[in-house]
Amino acid sequence: MATGVTAQSPGGDAVPDRLKAVQDLCDRGEPLDAVMRAVGPGGRDAAFDAEVLSGPLGTRMDLAVKRGAARRRELVDLVRPYLAGVAAGVKRELPVARRLICHLIEHRPDDELVEGEALAKVVAAAAEPSKRIRKGLRWYADLPFRDELPAELFRLRRADLVPVTHIDDIVWVDGKLRITGFAYLAGLSVRSRRFNRATVVLRGPRWLPPVRLRTRRVLAPEATHGAREPGCNYDWSGFHAELSPWALRWRGAVRGLVSGVRRRLRRRPAVRDTTTWRAEIVFWSRGARATGLLRGASIGRSERPAGRQLKPGWWARPVWTSDRALQVVLQPNRAELTGVTVDDERLQLKIHLPDRVVTKGHARLGGHRIAADFSPAGKGTDVLLTLAVPALLQEKDGRRLWVEPKGDPAASVMLGDLKGTRAVAGDREITVLGDRRDRVVVSAHRIRPVISSAVWDGPTLVLRGHYPDAEGPRSLTLRHRSGLAYQVPMEREGEEFTVRVQPGFMDRFGEAVPLSSGTWQMSVRHPSGEIVPVRMDHAALETLDEDPRLLGGHSFRMVSTRFDVPVVVSEEERPAAEKGVAGTHVLRRVFYPAQRTEPLDEATVYVVNDGRLYADSVRAIYEERVRRGDDRPHIWIVKDGAFTPPDGATSVRAGSREHHAALARSRYIVTNAFLPVWFRSREGQVVVQTWHGTPVKHIGNDQAHMRRDPKPPVWHRQAAEVRGWDVLLSQSPWATPVLRKAFGYQGEVLESGLPRNDVLTSPDRDELAAAVRERLGLAEGKRVVLYAPTWRDYDRKNAMVKLDLAKAREALGADHELLVRAHPMQAMPAVPDIARDVTTYPDMADLLLVADVLVTDYSSVMFDFAVTGRPIVLYGYDLAKYSAKRGIYVDLPEVAPGPVLSTSGEVVEALRSIDEVAAAHADRYDAFRATFAPRDDGKATARVVDHVF
């Protein structure tokens, strides 16, 4: 029976508190002996032992196994005494891999555990997608030592049989609630309806009988596409379940009757109460039975399922919990909003309590208790609540509204039949709106654009809405979670606006590209600099068209997520056979090996940054071959529609069937980075590795994590890749030994210089630079300063521009253009309007063409820009830290071609007197260029093409 008392361990500490203490130690990376002291002796509390072994301690054990013999010795010495005290029943119910590791630690000799690979084999096998074997009517895990140890150790139990669930749609059809989705056990294929049953069950308060929904299995191939397990088929894991509201009504009535009797026995009036049922799915499939919560809504309509009024004042609502579990509630409207009045000083809210006469009480807005006037009105009560507008405007978060009649439980105020209210107060607005459960939320914030209509006109998404902010130009910003953003003009007419978006043809410096795959948030930048989110009009949600549109190889959807947050969802269109882990597994393990047995053709495959760019030395080699009239097939790998190759070249989608075939059968492959992990060079193929610049920072085997023992997976991945290279390009004799050592490369190195830098000394460089200036919108005659820092692997998510652009603009004046180019591995920079963000410009060589001054830090761009002879300033604000954490190959203060400065102020001062600074470093500049770029004379590409092709 529930007592309301938190479970305590025999030692007196609450189990959740002890678990949190252990979790905190593990998160901080504290030594294992400190973790075990917090865990304490085994057997004191079975619940704690089960949770800690399944959670933080178990994860720490897996980590120790991977870290070598010394850590395994420590693990055995410290954990074995603890396991000896843990109850056998606790260990038996652990997840199977954890159960097996505990058994090995307890029963295997120390030498075998420490020096051998027994524990490592189990941890490695457990990290792979589930493999399951059936014997009779029982299922077992396919893990190491299965033939040596008792079968019961490998039996799948409740902790292992947790279903994967997903909800695609929740709608009311003919008065019934229909739930559509899929559910399966990972590693257990569901290929047909045979021996495959499922039932959705709603479980409410313990003494109420559960509600079993009429459920049938349906075809759902998307379950297979989204699965993590290769070789498994979940096509028939889909389900349709229907709920009749009558099943909720009579159970709710019984619960209300019992609750009313209990309150009257305590001499309190009966109060209509909400009844909540959690949704579970129980299914039987090929002898396995599993039960789990229904979780996971598809983005869009299923996140905001509609409620249904069953009778006056009573609603049935499917709702989502904070951990994305589905519940169904039978909810009375005990308090309804009936009126909203706003002026400069006051916000008045009128609330009605039906069928309840109350004269005293108060209201709550979030955590604030507020006085309210209660007055009887017929069989109910009217409540008048007054809020001060100036105080409300200071609030930052929306707050739910409650009414607390004296002697009754608090009642959430529902919006009911009233429409939401938006009232402008200066440059801010006060909103009184309903949330996804129709509960009233009062908030104050900057005036937001509200979309009332979203329709497709061919390839154009037309957004119309209301935006009563001050007049002036505005742009809608579409922002990806990576930080990539596009600006789309907003047409304003009074308080109304229109935005026309072509998601398949977005402008990127004059080039049309589709929105890359993912979710694109919408916002507007206010003249004050504040980012103002865009919202959907609640009245437009019911008719919002969320169906996908196929445009130029991508599928686009206009969706409202988290109830009223509009987003555009982009997804690269792929055939069903290529979707998910199952599709890629077949391509890599079956199709690609078969293609490698076919004869080679004379095609060349070009790959830049996994197919994200048409740029770098790879582009220069391709264009030189085309200029010479090489008419053999040229294939460019394109990832996510990132660019369109020139006419005459073939575009192949990265990850596609054609991509695998091209890498298997093309004689030449030219790349500037690592190729896909599944690629293996074959006899007769020529792989030309141009790499993406002479390294300043440590790369490859010279990085700290690559030197540890045992070697990390990336070390083995690099070793396998490097063995397939036939020619490695080098910019200089200095770079050659650095690249050989970093990659462990023993093959041919061609010290040709970098083909990508030929354009910097081209006879046509002035005409090319003028075209780039026009593309970037740079005014003629202005000096261009390019700030191009490298990335910090210890601070990748930091979007701050370290150079003080405001001071630079003030000091340099209007005759300078400031360009910011962040590294693609770093977060997209937050660049103010006083500078230009050129991070997404396709080819860095074009930017170097137009730059008059380069400001960088530890980027290889310094070696490329030295070809131009123009000034270079190094801004090494974290030189000591970067050298210690990542490591660099050169002593920058000794050899740099320009000043190495540590503060933004020093950099700005150097830019103000850049001619004098350049003259003072002229000798060092010449020595730097002679050492690091001696072959960049405009003929590097010709050398490579002559040598290879």
PDB file of N, CA and C in Angstrom, residues 243-279:
ATOM      1  N   LEU A 243      -9.939   2.980 -28.867  1.00  0.00           N
ATOM      2  CA  LEU A 243     -10.468   3.128 -27.510  1.00  0.00           C
ATOM      3  C   LEU A 243     -11.854   3.742 -27.570  1.00  0.00           C
ATOM      4  N   SER A 244     -12.808   3.054 -26.941  1.00  0.00           N
ATOM      5  CA  SER A 244     -14.151   3.612 -26.795  1.00  0.00           C
ATOM      6  C   SER A 244     -14.198   4.446 -25.511  1.00  0.00           C
ATOM      7  N   PRO A 245     -14.613   5.707 -25.573  1.00  0.00           N
ATOM      8  CA  PRO A 245     -14.639   6.545 -24.362  1.00  0.00           C
ATOM      9  C   PRO A 245     -15.517   5.980 -23.254  1.00  0.00           C
ATOM     10  N   TRP A 246     -16.476   5.125 -23.617  1.00  0.00           N
ATOM     11  CA  TRP A 246     -17.354   4.569 -22.577  1.00  0.00           C
ATOM     12  C   TRP A 246     -16.543   3.818 -21.529  1.00  0.00           C
ATOM     13  N   ALA A 247     -15.488   3.138 -21.949  1.00  0.00           N
ATOM     14  CA  ALA A 247     -14.663   2.402 -20.992  1.00  0.00           C
ATOM     15  C   ALA A 247     -14.037   3.347 -19.967  1.00  0.00           C
ATOM     16  N   LEU A 248     -13.729   4.577 -20.373  1.00  0.00           N
ATOM     17  CA  LEU A 248     -13.180   5.555 -19.429  1.00  0.00           C
ATOM     18  C   LEU A 248     -14.292   6.152 -18.564  1.00  0.00           C
ATOM     19  N   ARG A 249     -15.450   6.374 -19.165  1.00  0.00           N
ATOM     20  CA  ARG A 249     -16.507   7.076 -18.432  1.00  0.00           C
ATOM     21  C   ARG A 249     -16.984   6.275 -17.233  1.00  0.00           C
ATOM     22  N   TRP A 250     -17.232   4.975 -17.427  1.00  0.00           N
ATOM     23  CA  TRP A 250     -17.784   4.246 -16.276  1.00  0.00           C
ATOM     24  C   TRP A 250     -16.718   4.020 -15.217  1.00  0.00           C
ATOM     25  N   ARG A 251     -15.472   3.844 -15.621  1.00  0.00           N
ATOM     26  CA  ARG A 251     -14.411   3.713 -14.622  1.00  0.00           C
ATOM     27  C   ARG A 251     -14.195   5.032 -13.888  1.00  0.00           C
ATOM     28  N   GLY A 252     -14.255   6.145 -14.644  1.00  0.00           N
ATOM     29  CA  GLY A 252     -14.116   7.445 -13.994  1.00  0.00           C
ATOM     30  C   GLY A 252     -15.263   7.717 -13.037  1.00  0.00           C
ATOM     31  N   ALA A 253     -16.472   7.278 -13.421  1.00  0.00           N
ATOM     32  CA  ALA A 253     -17.626   7.483 -12.541  1.00  0.00           C
ATOM     33  C   ALA A 253     -17.477   6.693 -11.254  1.00  0.00           C
ATOM     34  N   VAL A 254     -17.005   5.442 -11.363  1.00  0.00           N
ATOM     35  CA  VAL A 254     -16.790   4.635 -10.158  1.00  0.00           C
ATOM     36  C   VAL A 254     -15.752   5.274  -9.264  1.00  0.00           C
ATOM     37  N   ARG A 255     -14.646   5.725  -9.863  1.00  0.00           N
ATOM     38  CA  ARG A 255     -13.599   6.360  -9.059  1.00  0.00           C
ATOM     39  C   ARG A 255     -14.119   7.639  -8.416  1.00  0.00           C
ATOM     40  N   GLY A 256     -14.922   8.430  -9.188  1.00  0.00           N
ATOM     41  CA  GLY A 256     -15.479   9.652  -8.624  1.00  0.00           C
ATOM     42  C   GLY A 256     -16.404   9.366  -7.470  1.00  0.00           C
ATOM     43  N   LEU A 257     -17.192   8.298  -7.569  1.00  0.00           N
ATOM     44  CA  LEU A 257     -18.107   7.927  -6.483  1.00  0.00           C
ATOM     45  C   LEU A 257     -17.318   7.555  -5.228  1.00  0.00           C
ATOM     46  N   VAL A 258     -16.281   6.720  -5.398  1.00  0.00           N
ATOM     47  CA  VAL A 258     -15.469   6.317  -4.248  1.00  0.00           C
ATOM     48  C   VAL A 258     -14.772   7.515  -3.636  1.00  0.00           C
ATOM     49  N   SER A 259     -14.219   8.392  -4.487  1.00  0.00           N
ATOM     50  CA  SER A 259     -13.525   9.570  -3.979  1.00  0.00           C
ATOM     51  C   SER A 259     -14.484  10.495  -3.250  1.00  0.00           C
ATOM     52  N   GLY A 260     -15.719  10.645  -3.796  1.00  0.00           N
ATOM     53  CA  GLY A 260     -16.702  11.501  -3.136  1.00  0.00           C
ATOM     54  C   GLY A 260     -17.099  10.971  -1.772  1.00  0.00           C
ATOM     55  N   VAL A 261     -17.289   9.649  -1.666  1.00  0.00           N
ATOM     56  CA  VAL A 261     -17.640   9.062  -0.362  1.00  0.00           C
ATOM     57  C   VAL A 261     -16.530   9.314   0.639  1.00  0.00           C
ATOM     58  N   ARG A 262     -15.285   9.145   0.223  1.00  0.00           N
ATOM     59  CA  ARG A 262     -14.164   9.360   1.142  1.00  0.00           C
ATOM     60  C   ARG A 262     -14.112  10.809   1.616  1.00  0.00           C
ATOM     61  N   ARG A 263     -14.346  11.746   0.722  1.00  0.00           N
ATOM     62  CA  ARG A 263     -14.309  13.159   1.123  1.00  0.00           C
ATOM     63  C   ARG A 263     -15.466  13.473   2.071  1.00  0.00           C
ATOM     64  N   ARG A 264     -16.646  12.894   1.803  1.00  0.00           N
ATOM     65  CA  ARG A 264     -17.773  13.180   2.688  1.00  0.00           C
ATOM     66  C   ARG A 264     -17.558  12.574   4.073  1.00  0.00           C
ATOM     67  N   LEU A 265     -16.884  11.418   4.123  1.00  0.00           N
ATOM     68  CA  LEU A 265     -16.568  10.849   5.430  1.00  0.00           C
ATOM     69  C   LEU A 265     -15.638  11.745   6.215  1.00  0.00           C
ATOM     70  N   ARG A 266     -14.847  12.549   5.490  1.00  0.00           N
ATOM     71  CA  ARG A 266     -13.968  13.511   6.167  1.00  0.00           C
ATOM     72  C   ARG A 266     -14.631  14.875   6.302  1.00  0.00           C
ATOM     73  N   ARG A 267     -15.973  14.870   6.031  1.00  0.00           N
ATOM     74  CA  ARG A 267     -16.783  16.081   6.164  1.00  0.00           C
ATOM     75  C   ARG A 267     -16.351  17.177   5.190  1.00  0.00           C
ATOM     76  N   ARG A 268     -16.024  16.752   3.994  1.00  0.00           N
ATOM     77  CA  ARG A 268     -15.679  17.692   2.926  1.00  0.00           C
ATOM     78  C   ARG A 268     -16.595  17.421   1.737  1.00  0.00           C
ATOM     79  N   PRO A 269     -16.902  18.469   0.987  1.00  0.00           N
ATOM     80  CA  PRO A 269     -17.787  18.256  -0.172  1.00  0.00           C
ATOM     81  C   PRO A 269     -17.076  17.451  -1.256  1.00  0.00           C
ATOM     82  N   ALA A 270     -17.857  16.709  -2.015  1.00  0.00           N
ATOM     83  CA  ALA A 270     -17.295  15.943  -3.127  1.00  0.00           C
ATOM     84  C   ALA A 270     -16.828  16.898  -4.226  1.00  0.00           C
ATOM     85  N   VAL A 271     -15.709  16.530  -4.876  1.00  0.00           N
ATOM     86  CA  VAL A 271     -15.114  17.344  -5.951  1.00  0.00           C
ATOM     87  C   VAL A 271     -14.840  16.445  -7.143  1.00  0.00           C
ATOM     88  N   ARG A 272     -15.241  16.918  -8.309  1.00  0.00           N
ATOM     89  CA  ARG A 272     -14.924  16.160  -9.521  1.00  0.00           C
ATOM     90  C   ARG A 272     -13.412  16.091  -9.696  1.00  0.00           C
ATOM     91  N   ASP A 273     -12.916  14.909 -10.018  1.00  0.00           N
ATOM     92  CA  ASP A 273     -11.469  14.709 -10.055  1.00  0.00           C
ATOM     93  C   ASP A 273     -11.062  14.121 -11.396  1.00  0.00           C
ATOM     94  N   THR A 274      -9.782  14.318 -11.731  1.00  0.00           N
ATOM     95  CA  THR A 274      -9.210  13.784 -12.965  1.00  0.00           C
ATOM     96  C   THR A 274      -8.724  12.354 -12.734  1.00  0.00           C
ATOM     97  N   THR A 275      -8.994  11.476 -13.686  1.00  0.00           N
ATOM     98  CA  THR A 275      -8.484  10.106 -13.646  1.00  0.00           C
ATOM     99  C   THR A 275      -7.486   9.934 -14.791  1.00  0.00           C
ATOM    100  N   THR A 276      -6.324   9.388 -14.451  1.00  0.00           N
ATOM    101  CA  THR A 276      -5.242   9.257 -15.430  1.00  0.00           C
ATOM    102  C   THR A 276      -4.918   7.784 -15.650  1.00  0.00           C
ATOM    103  N   TRP A 277      -4.803   7.396 -16.912  1.00  0.00           N
ATOM    104  CA  TRP A 277      -4.377   6.044 -17.284  1.00  0.00           C
ATOM    105  C   TRP A 277      -3.061   6.134 -18.065  1.00  0.00           C
ATOM    106  N   ARG A 278      -2.108   5.320 -17.716  1.00  0.00           N
ATOM    107  CA  ARG A 278      -0.874   5.242 -18.514  1.00  0.00           C
ATOM    108  C   ARG A 278      -1.059   4.164 -19.583  1.00  0.00           C
ATOM    109  N   ALA A 279      -0.508   4.424 -20.750  1.00  0.00           N
ATOM    110  CA  ALA A 279      -0.672   3.508 -21.886  1.00  0.00           C
ATOM    111  C   ALA A 279       0.519   2.560 -21.965  1.00  0.00           C
TER     112      ALA A 279
END
